[in-house]
PDB file of C-alpha atoms in Angstrom:
ATOM      1  CA  MET A   1      42.632  61.276  38.943  1.00  0.00           C
ATOM      2  CA  ASP A   2      42.407  59.905  35.392  1.00  0.00           C
ATOM      3  CA  LEU A   3      42.125  56.402  33.959  1.00  0.00           C
ATOM      4  CA  TRP A   4      43.560  55.695  30.514  1.00  0.00           C
ATOM      5  CA  PHE A   5      42.748  52.415  28.782  1.00  0.00           C
ATOM      6  CA  LEU A   6      45.868  51.611  26.775  1.00  0.00           C
ATOM      7  CA  GLY A   7      44.611  48.213  25.643  1.00  0.00           C
ATOM      8  CA  THR A   8      41.142  46.710  25.894  1.00  0.00           C
ATOM      9  CA  GLY A   9      41.445  43.391  24.073  1.00  0.00           C
ATOM     10  CA  ALA A  10      41.648  39.828  25.347  1.00  0.00           C
ATOM     11  CA  GLY A  11      44.139  37.170  24.329  1.00  0.00           C
ATOM     12  CA  ARG A  12      45.730  38.779  21.301  1.00  0.00           C
ATOM     13  CA  PRO A  13      45.901  42.203  19.665  1.00  0.00           C
ATOM     14  CA  THR A  14      43.761  43.130  16.681  1.00  0.00           C
ATOM     15  CA  LYS A  15      43.963  46.030  14.240  1.00  0.00           C
ATOM     16  CA  GLU A  16      41.470  47.917  16.402  1.00  0.00           C
ATOM     17  CA  ARG A  17      42.456  46.893  19.891  1.00  0.00           C
ATOM     18  CA  ASN A  18      45.643  46.150  21.817  1.00  0.00           C
ATOM     19  CA  VAL A  19      45.926  43.719  24.723  1.00  0.00           C
ATOM     20  CA  THR A  20      45.352  44.754  28.292  1.00  0.00           C
ATOM     21  CA  SER A  21      46.875  47.696  30.108  1.00  0.00           C
ATOM     22  CA  ILE A  22      45.339  50.505  32.173  1.00  0.00           C
ATOM     23  CA  ALA A  23      47.110  53.643  33.386  1.00  0.00           C
ATOM     24  CA  LEU A  24      46.047  55.587  36.470  1.00  0.00           C
ATOM     25  CA  LYS A  25      47.269  59.203  36.546  1.00  0.00           C
ATOM     26  CA  LEU A  26      47.304  60.421  40.123  1.00  0.00           C
ATOM     27  CA  PRO A  27      46.489  64.057  40.920  1.00  0.00           C
ATOM     28  CA  GLU A  28      48.916  66.626  42.256  1.00  0.00           C
ATOM     29  CA  PRO A  29      50.800  66.921  44.530  1.00  0.00           C
ATOM     30  CA  CYS A  30      51.682  63.287  43.835  1.00  0.00           C
ATOM     31  CA  GLY A  31      51.252  63.464  40.050  1.00  0.00           C
ATOM     32  CA  GLU A  32      52.641  59.977  39.564  1.00  0.00           C
ATOM     33  CA  LEU A  33      51.615  57.364  37.008  1.00  0.00           C
ATOM     34  CA  TRP A  34      50.594  53.850  37.982  1.00  0.00           C
ATOM     35  CA  LEU A  35      50.103  51.028  35.498  1.00  0.00           C
ATOM     36  CA  PHE A  36      47.834  48.026  35.848  1.00  0.00           C
ATOM     37  CA  ASP A  37      49.020  45.195  33.582  1.00  0.00           C
ATOM     38  CA  ALA A  38      51.343  45.631  30.635  1.00  0.00           C
ATOM     39  CA  GLY A  39      50.380  43.534  27.643  1.00  0.00           C
ATOM     40  CA  GLU A  40      52.571  43.522  24.547  1.00  0.00           C
ATOM     41  CA  GLY A  41      52.753  46.968  22.950  1.00  0.00           C
ATOM     42  CA  THR A  42      51.831  48.911  26.092  1.00  0.00           C
ATOM     43  CA  GLN A  43      54.686  51.376  25.713  1.00  0.00           C
ATOM     44  CA  HIS A  44      53.628  52.058  22.113  1.00  0.00           C
ATOM     45  CA  ARG A  45      50.140  52.968  23.306  1.00  0.00           C
ATOM     46  CA  LEU A  46      51.618  55.305  25.926  1.00  0.00           C
ATOM     47  CA  LEU A  47      53.200  57.303  23.101  1.00  0.00           C
ATOM     48  CA  HIS A  48      49.710  58.240  21.913  1.00  0.00           C
ATOM     49  CA  THR A  49      48.805  59.836  25.254  1.00  0.00           C
ATOM     50  CA  PRO A  50      50.133  62.809  27.264  1.00  0.00           C
ATOM     51  CA  LEU A  51      51.323  60.356  29.924  1.00  0.00           C
ATOM     52  CA  LYS A  52      55.062  60.273  30.631  1.00  0.00           C
ATOM     53  CA  LEU A  53      57.013  57.063  31.193  1.00  0.00           C
ATOM     54  CA  SER A  54      59.367  59.063  33.400  1.00  0.00           C
ATOM     55  CA  LYS A  55      56.442  59.596  35.816  1.00  0.00           C
ATOM     56  CA  LEU A  56      55.775  55.865  36.121  1.00  0.00           C
ATOM     57  CA  SER A  57      56.368  54.879  39.739  1.00  0.00           C
ATOM     58  CA  ALA A  58      54.424  51.626  40.177  1.00  0.00           C
ATOM     59  CA  ILE A  59      53.138  48.710  38.112  1.00  0.00           C
ATOM     60  CA  PHE A  60      50.492  46.324  39.422  1.00  0.00           C
ATOM     61  CA  ILE A  61      50.124  43.014  37.547  1.00  0.00           C
ATOM     62  CA  THR A  62      46.862  41.128  37.977  1.00  0.00           C
ATOM     63  CA  HIS A  63      48.079  37.761  36.665  1.00  0.00           C
ATOM     64  CA  LEU A  64      50.849  36.256  34.577  1.00  0.00           C
ATOM     65  CA  HIS A  65      49.044  35.471  31.312  1.00  0.00           C
ATOM     66  CA  GLY A  66      50.962  36.908  28.383  1.00  0.00           C
ATOM     67  CA  ASP A  67      48.278  39.324  27.244  1.00  0.00           C
ATOM     68  CA  HIS A  68      48.787  41.079  30.594  1.00  0.00           C
ATOM     69  CA  THR A  69      52.596  40.845  30.945  1.00  0.00           C
ATOM     70  CA  PHE A  70      54.494  40.482  27.654  1.00  0.00           C
ATOM     71  CA  GLY A  71      54.999  44.249  27.374  1.00  0.00           C
ATOM     72  CA  LEU A  72      56.902  44.448  30.660  1.00  0.00           C
ATOM     73  CA  PRO A  73      60.534  43.838  29.566  1.00  0.00           C
ATOM     74  CA  GLY A  74      60.476  46.455  26.830  1.00  0.00           C
ATOM     75  CA  LEU A  75      58.694  49.015  28.971  1.00  0.00           C
ATOM     76  CA  LEU A  76      61.112  48.527  31.881  1.00  0.00           C
ATOM     77  CA  SER A  77      64.080  48.895  29.537  1.00  0.00           C
ATOM     78  CA  SER A  78      62.713  52.039  27.879  1.00  0.00           C
ATOM     79  CA  ARG A  79      62.263  53.745  31.240  1.00  0.00           C
ATOM     80  CA  SER A  80      66.075  53.761  31.567  1.00  0.00           C
ATOM     81  CA  TYR A  81      66.280  56.280  28.714  1.00  0.00           C
ATOM     82  CA  PHE A  82      64.643  58.925  30.872  1.00  0.00           C
ATOM     83  CA  GLU A  83      66.633  60.920  33.394  1.00  0.00           C
ATOM     84  CA  THR A  84      64.964  59.686  36.530  1.00  0.00           C
ATOM     85  CA  GLU A  85      66.480  58.078  39.582  1.00  0.00           C
ATOM     86  CA  GLN A  86      63.090  57.355  41.122  1.00  0.00           C
ATOM     87  CA  PRO A  87      62.739  53.653  41.934  1.00  0.00           C
ATOM     88  CA  LEU A  88      60.010  51.701  40.181  1.00  0.00           C
ATOM     89  CA  LYS A  89      57.864  49.352  42.248  1.00  0.00           C
ATOM     90  CA  LEU A  90      56.507  46.239  40.533  1.00  0.00           C
ATOM     91  CA  PHE A  91      53.756  44.258  42.265  1.00  0.00           C
ATOM     92  CA  GLY A  92      52.420  40.944  40.992  1.00  0.00           C
ATOM     93  CA  PRO A  93      51.623  37.304  41.769  1.00  0.00           C
ATOM     94  CA  PRO A  94      54.368  34.844  42.683  1.00  0.00           C
ATOM     95  CA  GLY A  95      56.454  34.228  39.568  1.00  0.00           C
ATOM     96  CA  ILE A  96      56.570  37.852  38.421  1.00  0.00           C
ATOM     97  CA  ARG A  97      60.141  38.256  39.716  1.00  0.00           C
ATOM     98  CA  LYS A  98      61.386  35.235  37.767  1.00  0.00           C
ATOM     99  CA  MET A  99      59.548  36.328  34.630  1.00  0.00           C
ATOM    100  CA  VAL A 100      61.059  39.814  34.646  1.00  0.00           C
ATOM    101  CA  THR A 101      64.580  39.041  35.830  1.00  0.00           C
ATOM    102  CA  THR A 102      64.935  36.177  33.340  1.00  0.00           C
ATOM    103  CA  ALA A 103      63.903  38.364  30.406  1.00  0.00           C
ATOM    104  CA  LEU A 104      66.214  41.188  31.471  1.00  0.00           C
ATOM    105  CA  ASP A 105      69.182  38.926  32.276  1.00  0.00           C
ATOM    106  CA  ILE A 106      69.042  36.865  29.081  1.00  0.00           C
ATOM    107  CA  SER A 107      68.663  39.965  26.920  1.00  0.00           C
ATOM    108  CA  GLY A 108      71.503  41.753  28.670  1.00  0.00           C
ATOM    109  CA  SER A 109      69.230  44.641  29.568  1.00  0.00           C
ATOM    110  CA  ARG A 110      70.506  47.058  32.191  1.00  0.00           C
ATOM    111  CA  LEU A 111      68.180  49.264  34.166  1.00  0.00           C
ATOM    112  CA  GLU A 112      69.468  52.671  35.229  1.00  0.00           C
ATOM    113  CA  TYR A 113      67.133  52.805  38.200  1.00  0.00           C
ATOM    114  CA  GLU A 114      66.171  50.579  41.105  1.00  0.00           C
ATOM    115  CA  LEU A 115      63.450  48.042  40.322  1.00  0.00           C
ATOM    116  CA  ILE A 116      61.684  46.841  43.470  1.00  0.00           C
ATOM    117  CA  VAL A 117      59.714  43.648  42.840  1.00  0.00           C
ATOM    118  CA  GLU A 118      57.154  42.499  45.389  1.00  0.00           C
ATOM    119  CA  GLU A 119      55.287  39.229  44.955  1.00  0.00           C
ATOM    120  CA  ILE A 120      51.897  39.763  46.505  1.00  0.00           C
ATOM    121  CA  SER A 121      49.284  37.852  48.448  1.00  0.00           C
ATOM    122  CA  GLU A 122      45.862  38.980  49.612  1.00  0.00           C
ATOM    123  CA  GLY A 123      45.644  42.077  51.774  1.00  0.00           C
ATOM    124  CA  THR A 124      47.243  45.514  51.680  1.00  0.00           C
ATOM    125  CA  VAL A 125      50.080  45.512  49.142  1.00  0.00           C
ATOM    126  CA  TYR A 126      50.946  49.224  49.149  1.00  0.00           C
ATOM    127  CA  GLU A 127      50.286  52.116  51.509  1.00  0.00           C
ATOM    128  CA  ASP A 128      51.526  55.663  51.933  1.00  0.00           C
ATOM    129  CA  GLY A 129      50.154  58.945  53.248  1.00  0.00           C
ATOM    130  CA  LEU A 130      47.918  59.453  50.229  1.00  0.00           C
ATOM    131  CA  TYR A 131      46.834  56.016  48.976  1.00  0.00           C
ATOM    132  CA  LYS A 132      46.219  52.438  49.992  1.00  0.00           C
ATOM    133  CA  VAL A 133      46.124  49.511  47.554  1.00  0.00           C
ATOM    134  CA  GLU A 134      44.513  46.223  48.564  1.00  0.00           C
ATOM    135  CA  ALA A 135      44.526  42.977  46.609  1.00  0.00           C
ATOM    136  CA  ALA A 136      42.313  39.893  46.636  1.00  0.00           C
ATOM    137  CA  LEU A 137      42.254  36.679  44.621  1.00  0.00           C
ATOM    138  CA  LEU A 138      39.663  36.329  41.886  1.00  0.00           C
ATOM    139  CA  ASP A 139      38.387  33.228  40.070  1.00  0.00           C
ATOM    140  CA  HIS A 140      40.378  32.538  36.899  1.00  0.00           C
ATOM    141  CA  ARG A 141      42.354  29.644  35.421  1.00  0.00           C
ATOM    142  CA  ILE A 142      45.513  30.796  37.203  1.00  0.00           C
ATOM    143  CA  ASP A 143      45.941  33.058  40.219  1.00  0.00           C
ATOM    144  CA  SER A 144      44.457  36.406  39.232  1.00  0.00           C
ATOM    145  CA  TYR A 145      44.153  39.416  41.517  1.00  0.00           C
ATOM    146  CA  GLY A 146      41.981  42.469  41.689  1.00  0.00           C
ATOM    147  CA  TYR A 147      43.127  45.762  43.187  1.00  0.00           C
ATOM    148  CA  ARG A 148      41.234  48.337  45.234  1.00  0.00           C
ATOM    149  CA  ILE A 149      42.899  51.763  45.183  1.00  0.00           C
ATOM    150  CA  THR A 150      41.709  54.034  47.986  1.00  0.00           C
ATOM    151  CA  GLU A 151      42.591  57.700  48.130  1.00  0.00           C
ATOM    152  CA  ARG A 152      42.780  58.882  51.717  1.00  0.00           C
ATOM    153  CA  ASP A 153      40.337  61.540  52.881  1.00  0.00           C
ATOM    154  CA  ARG A 154      41.749  65.050  52.789  1.00  0.00           C
ATOM    155  CA  PRO A 155      41.228  67.857  55.319  1.00  0.00           C
ATOM    156  CA  GLY A 156      38.435  70.293  54.591  1.00  0.00           C
ATOM    157  CA  LYS A 157      38.873  73.857  53.399  1.00  0.00           C
ATOM    158  CA  LEU A 158      40.006  76.543  55.802  1.00  0.00           C
ATOM    159  CA  ASP A 159      37.499  79.338  56.350  1.00  0.00           C
ATOM    160  CA  SER A 160      39.921  82.193  55.639  1.00  0.00           C
ATOM    161  CA  ALA A 161      37.324  84.894  56.194  1.00  0.00           C
ATOM    162  CA  LYS A 162      36.487  83.560  59.655  1.00  0.00           C
ATOM    163  CA  LEU A 163      40.184  83.249  60.529  1.00  0.00           C
ATOM    164  CA  ARG A 164      40.740  86.903  59.650  1.00  0.00           C
ATOM    165  CA  GLU A 165      37.676  87.858  61.656  1.00  0.00           C
ATOM    166  CA  LEU A 166      39.074  85.990  64.659  1.00  0.00           C
ATOM    167  CA  GLY A 167      42.431  87.677  64.226  1.00  0.00           C
ATOM    168  CA  VAL A 168      44.421  84.526  63.510  1.00  0.00           C
ATOM    169  CA  PRO A 169      47.685  85.557  61.793  1.00  0.00           C
ATOM    170  CA  SER A 170      48.374  83.783  58.523  1.00  0.00           C
ATOM    171  CA  GLY A 171      51.312  81.400  58.505  1.00  0.00           C
ATOM    172  CA  PRO A 172      52.158  78.288  60.560  1.00  0.00           C
ATOM    173  CA  LEU A 173      48.965  78.457  62.638  1.00  0.00           C
ATOM    174  CA  TYR A 174      46.920  77.964  59.477  1.00  0.00           C
ATOM    175  CA  GLY A 175      48.793  74.733  58.835  1.00  0.00           C
ATOM    176  CA  VAL A 176      48.134  73.464  62.340  1.00  0.00           C
ATOM    177  CA  LEU A 177      44.419  74.170  62.007  1.00  0.00           C
ATOM    178  CA  LYS A 178      44.296  72.613  58.532  1.00  0.00           C
ATOM    179  CA  GLY A 179      45.824  69.478  60.009  1.00  0.00           C
ATOM    180  CA  GLY A 180      43.094  69.283  62.630  1.00  0.00           C
ATOM    181  CA  GLY A 181      44.973  70.782  65.553  1.00  0.00           C
ATOM    182  CA  ASP A 182      43.665  73.534  67.840  1.00  0.00           C
ATOM    183  CA  VAL A 183      45.813  76.636  68.411  1.00  0.00           C
ATOM    184  CA  THR A 184      46.169  79.154  71.248  1.00  0.00           C
ATOM    185  CA  LEU A 185      46.627  82.805  70.333  1.00  0.00           C
ATOM    186  CA  ASP A 186      48.860  85.254  72.203  1.00  0.00           C
ATOM    187  CA  ASP A 187      45.819  86.679  73.987  1.00  0.00           C
ATOM    188  CA  GLY A 188      44.917  83.256  75.362  1.00  0.00           C
ATOM    189  CA  ARG A 189      41.999  82.501  73.078  1.00  0.00           C
ATOM    190  CA  VAL A 190      41.781  78.913  71.818  1.00  0.00           C
ATOM    191  CA  ILE A 191      40.815  78.498  68.148  1.00  0.00           C
ATOM    192  CA  ARG A 192      39.396  75.075  67.494  1.00  0.00           C
ATOM    193  CA  ALA A 193      39.996  73.450  64.115  1.00  0.00           C
ATOM    194  CA  SER A 194      36.426  72.164  64.062  1.00  0.00           C
ATOM    195  CA  ASP A 195      35.182  75.777  64.036  1.00  0.00           C
ATOM    196  CA  VAL A 196      37.287  77.000  61.089  1.00  0.00           C
ATOM    197  CA  VAL A 197      37.851  73.937  58.895  1.00  0.00           C
ATOM    198  CA  GLY A 198      35.144  72.560  56.631  1.00  0.00           C
ATOM    199  CA  PRO A 199      34.108  68.908  56.367  1.00  0.00           C
ATOM    200  CA  PRO A 200      36.790  66.519  55.090  1.00  0.00           C
ATOM    201  CA  VAL A 201      36.984  65.761  51.375  1.00  0.00           C
ATOM    202  CA  LYS A 202      36.210  62.093  50.890  1.00  0.00           C
ATOM    203  CA  GLY A 203      38.831  60.124  48.981  1.00  0.00           C
ATOM    204  CA  ARG A 204      38.085  58.336  45.741  1.00  0.00           C
ATOM    205  CA  VAL A 205      38.032  54.557  45.306  1.00  0.00           C
ATOM    206  CA  VAL A 206      38.910  52.818  42.048  1.00  0.00           C
ATOM    207  CA  THR A 207      38.710  49.033  41.665  1.00  0.00           C
ATOM    208  CA  ILE A 208      40.582  47.329  38.825  1.00  0.00           C
ATOM    209  CA  LEU A 209      40.054  43.604  38.385  1.00  0.00           C
ATOM    210  CA  GLY A 210      42.056  41.024  36.511  1.00  0.00           C
ATOM    211  CA  ASP A 211      40.467  38.206  34.525  1.00  0.00           C
ATOM    212  CA  THR A 212      37.735  36.525  36.537  1.00  0.00           C
ATOM    213  CA  ARG A 213      34.448  34.732  36.743  1.00  0.00           C
ATOM    214  CA  PRO A 214      31.929  36.418  39.089  1.00  0.00           C
ATOM    215  CA  CYS A 215      33.116  35.765  42.646  1.00  0.00           C
ATOM    216  CA  GLY A 216      32.786  36.981  46.198  1.00  0.00           C
ATOM    217  CA  ASN A 217      36.027  38.946  46.203  1.00  0.00           C
ATOM    218  CA  THR A 218      34.739  41.101  43.361  1.00  0.00           C
ATOM    219  CA  LEU A 219      32.162  42.531  45.739  1.00  0.00           C
ATOM    220  CA  LYS A 220      34.721  42.866  48.534  1.00  0.00           C
ATOM    221  CA  LEU A 221      37.065  44.894  46.337  1.00  0.00           C
ATOM    222  CA  ALA A 222      34.390  46.926  44.577  1.00  0.00           C
ATOM    223  CA  ALA A 223      32.047  47.797  47.459  1.00  0.00           C
ATOM    224  CA  GLY A 224      31.057  51.450  47.094  1.00  0.00           C
ATOM    225  CA  ALA A 225      33.829  52.218  44.592  1.00  0.00           C
ATOM    226  CA  ASP A 226      33.547  55.307  42.423  1.00  0.00           C
ATOM    227  CA  VAL A 227      34.691  53.283  39.412  1.00  0.00           C
ATOM    228  CA  LEU A 228      34.825  49.530  38.844  1.00  0.00           C
ATOM    229  CA  VAL A 229      36.903  48.222  35.931  1.00  0.00           C
ATOM    230  CA  HIS A 230      35.629  44.717  35.163  1.00  0.00           C
ATOM    231  CA  GLU A 231      36.418  42.399  32.305  1.00  0.00           C
ATOM    232  CA  ALA A 232      33.604  41.504  29.897  1.00  0.00           C
ATOM    233  CA  THR A 233      35.261  39.058  27.549  1.00  0.00           C
ATOM    234  CA  PHE A 234      31.954  37.639  26.366  1.00  0.00           C
ATOM    235  CA  ALA A 235      28.486  38.911  25.522  1.00  0.00           C
ATOM    236  CA  ALA A 236      25.129  38.088  27.083  1.00  0.00           C
ATOM    237  CA  GLY A 237      24.121  34.511  26.387  1.00  0.00           C
ATOM    238  CA  GLN A 238      27.712  33.241  26.430  1.00  0.00           C
ATOM    239  CA  GLU A 239      27.814  32.530  30.163  1.00  0.00           C
ATOM    240  CA  GLU A 240      28.747  28.864  29.715  1.00  0.00           C
ATOM    241  CA  LYS A 241      31.696  29.696  27.472  1.00  0.00           C
ATOM    242  CA  ALA A 242      32.745  32.474  29.844  1.00  0.00           C
ATOM    243  CA  PHE A 243      32.746  30.054  32.767  1.00  0.00           C
ATOM    244  CA  ASP A 244      34.780  27.466  30.862  1.00  0.00           C
ATOM    245  CA  TYR A 245      37.496  30.018  30.103  1.00  0.00           C
ATOM    246  CA  GLY A 246      37.438  31.744  33.500  1.00  0.00           C
ATOM    247  CA  HIS A 247      35.859  34.976  32.287  1.00  0.00           C
ATOM    248  CA  SER A 248      32.700  37.073  32.593  1.00  0.00           C
ATOM    249  CA  THR A 249      29.976  38.413  30.305  1.00  0.00           C
ATOM    250  CA  THR A 250      28.622  41.937  30.042  1.00  0.00           C
ATOM    251  CA  LEU A 251      25.556  41.015  32.095  1.00  0.00           C
ATOM    252  CA  GLN A 252      27.662  39.392  34.798  1.00  0.00           C
ATOM    253  CA  ALA A 253      29.939  42.424  35.054  1.00  0.00           C
ATOM    254  CA  ALA A 254      26.896  44.688  35.316  1.00  0.00           C
ATOM    255  CA  ALA A 255      25.313  42.491  37.980  1.00  0.00           C
ATOM    256  CA  GLU A 256      28.509  42.656  40.060  1.00  0.00           C
ATOM    257  CA  ALA A 257      28.603  46.458  39.698  1.00  0.00           C
ATOM    258  CA  LYS A 258      24.989  46.741  40.829  1.00  0.00           C
ATOM    259  CA  LYS A 259      25.488  44.483  43.842  1.00  0.00           C
ATOM    260  CA  ALA A 260      28.641  46.352  44.854  1.00  0.00           C
ATOM    261  CA  GLY A 261      26.926  49.750  44.642  1.00  0.00           C
ATOM    262  CA  VAL A 262      29.623  51.354  42.485  1.00  0.00           C
ATOM    263  CA  GLY A 263      29.326  54.735  40.827  1.00  0.00           C
ATOM    264  CA  ARG A 264      30.323  53.605  37.334  1.00  0.00           C
ATOM    265  CA  LEU A 265      31.234  50.368  35.573  1.00  0.00           C
ATOM    266  CA  VAL A 266      33.864  50.360  32.818  1.00  0.00           C
ATOM    267  CA  MET A 267      34.036  47.110  30.871  1.00  0.00           C
ATOM    268  CA  THR A 268      37.218  45.989  29.111  1.00  0.00           C
ATOM    269  CA  HIS A 269      39.118  42.860  27.947  1.00  0.00           C
ATOM    270  CA  PHE A 270      36.793  42.115  25.030  1.00  0.00           C
ATOM    271  CA  SER A 271      37.178  38.987  22.926  1.00  0.00           C
ATOM    272  CA  SER A 272      38.718  39.522  19.502  1.00  0.00           C
ATOM    273  CA  ARG A 273      35.405  38.381  17.988  1.00  0.00           C
ATOM    274  CA  PHE A 274      33.971  41.803  18.875  1.00  0.00           C
ATOM    275  CA  ARG A 275      34.694  44.796  16.645  1.00  0.00           C
ATOM    276  CA  LEU A 276      34.452  48.438  17.646  1.00  0.00           C
ATOM    277  CA  GLU A 277      31.009  48.635  16.042  1.00  0.00           C
ATOM    278  CA  ASP A 278      29.870  45.941  18.505  1.00  0.00           C
ATOM    279  CA  LEU A 279      30.647  48.074  21.572  1.00  0.00           C
ATOM    280  CA  PRO A 280      27.320  49.986  21.615  1.00  0.00           C
ATOM    281  CA  GLU A 281      25.407  46.703  21.793  1.00  0.00           C
ATOM    282  CA  LEU A 282      27.685  45.397  24.561  1.00  0.00           C
ATOM    283  CA  GLU A 283      27.046  48.628  26.443  1.00  0.00           C
ATOM    284  CA  ARG A 284      23.290  48.258  26.021  1.00  0.00           C
ATOM    285  CA  GLU A 285      23.444  44.742  27.444  1.00  0.00           C
ATOM    286  CA  ALA A 286      25.209  45.963  30.573  1.00  0.00           C
ATOM    287  CA  GLN A 287      23.062  49.086  30.887  1.00  0.00           C
ATOM    288  CA  SER A 288      19.926  46.927  30.998  1.00  0.00           C
ATOM    289  CA  VAL A 289      21.191  45.781  34.418  1.00  0.00           C
ATOM    290  CA  PHE A 290      23.367  48.711  35.526  1.00  0.00           C
ATOM    291  CA  PRO A 291      22.689  51.981  33.665  1.00  0.00           C
ATOM    292  CA  GLU A 292      26.063  53.568  34.524  1.00  0.00           C
ATOM    293  CA  SER A 293      27.986  51.139  32.316  1.00  0.00           C
ATOM    294  CA  VAL A 294      30.405  51.945  29.520  1.00  0.00           C
ATOM    295  CA  ALA A 295      32.490  49.792  27.162  1.00  0.00           C
ATOM    296  CA  ALA A 296      36.072  51.026  26.957  1.00  0.00           C
ATOM    297  CA  TYR A 297      38.074  51.261  23.750  1.00  0.00           C
ATOM    298  CA  ASP A 298      41.798  51.807  23.285  1.00  0.00           C
ATOM    299  CA  LEU A 299      42.885  55.268  24.519  1.00  0.00           C
ATOM    300  CA  TYR A 300      39.529  55.808  26.233  1.00  0.00           C
ATOM    301  CA  GLN A 301      40.103  58.282  29.065  1.00  0.00           C
ATOM    302  CA  LEU A 302      37.944  58.689  32.165  1.00  0.00           C
ATOM    303  CA  SER A 303      38.310  61.336  34.849  1.00  0.00           C
ATOM    304  CA  VAL A 304      37.299  60.192  38.330  1.00  0.00           C
ATOM    305  CA  PRO A 305      35.684  63.230  39.971  1.00  0.00           C
ATOM    306  CA  GLN A 306      36.359  64.252  43.531  1.00  0.00           C
ATOM    307  CA  PRO A 307      33.385  63.285  45.720  1.00  0.00           C
ATOM    308  CA  ALA A 308      31.509  66.017  47.536  1.00  0.00           C
ATOM    309  CA  ARG A 309      32.676  66.808  51.053  1.00  0.00           C
ATOM    310  CA  SER A 310      31.186  64.494  53.615  1.00  0.00           C
ATOM    311  CA  GLU A 311      28.783  65.980  56.096  1.00  0.00           C
TER     312      GLU A 311
END
């Protein structure tokens, strides 16, 4: 599971930094690509990564401000150039359907795949056998959501040596045991899954927030997450300005990460007043509160490791 920061700026692009978009590359066997926000120029940034637009299966929009959405029409149109019939799911606040369909209709753009648009509210917005995505409202100038992506726990590893010792023939019975079911052999012996399957592999949790002041739902979404992606538009000492504009500072992001007990904080959405050479100081500010803090830059890539098996 890999996070790619395609744009880490706030408001407008600069020579060093594009506006907001984050890609989440899911591991095999899924192997799909999910996108969180799509500011102007997102598809250009994708071209500088190994990520494939043809693998894009879902887009989650946090809020409708242009620095998070103006790249959508072009990206949706470009996906039609790839030979894929896989539908694309687009999740976002009320208004996202009108925004997208108006742009596509007026421009005469035709999509060669099914676009499924779902306008979200708080709660579970997506769920399948591998992942669950929950959304909650944050505190910004317009409705802004955060997303909690939970990977489901996976069965533990089969003890192949023990299975051979017990005389369990390889094949379908292995699958039953792997799935947690007990099996009965031809000689009447019952092999219990709990005796031959290791502890389950705990799923990863990634929390990606839209623009926000510190708020209670940050902690709800981020509790115990392996990675928290939190905006840090302003630096320490600019709390009043951050509040006025509906944003957070480095220290506030770090405080939220500490309270939520996350594994790592990745800050993004930096004001255009900050240059790349300012990032180390912004990191130091956050690390004074939460040591596992990092300031993202465009094309920064982070692998989310698989947690150890639970006991």
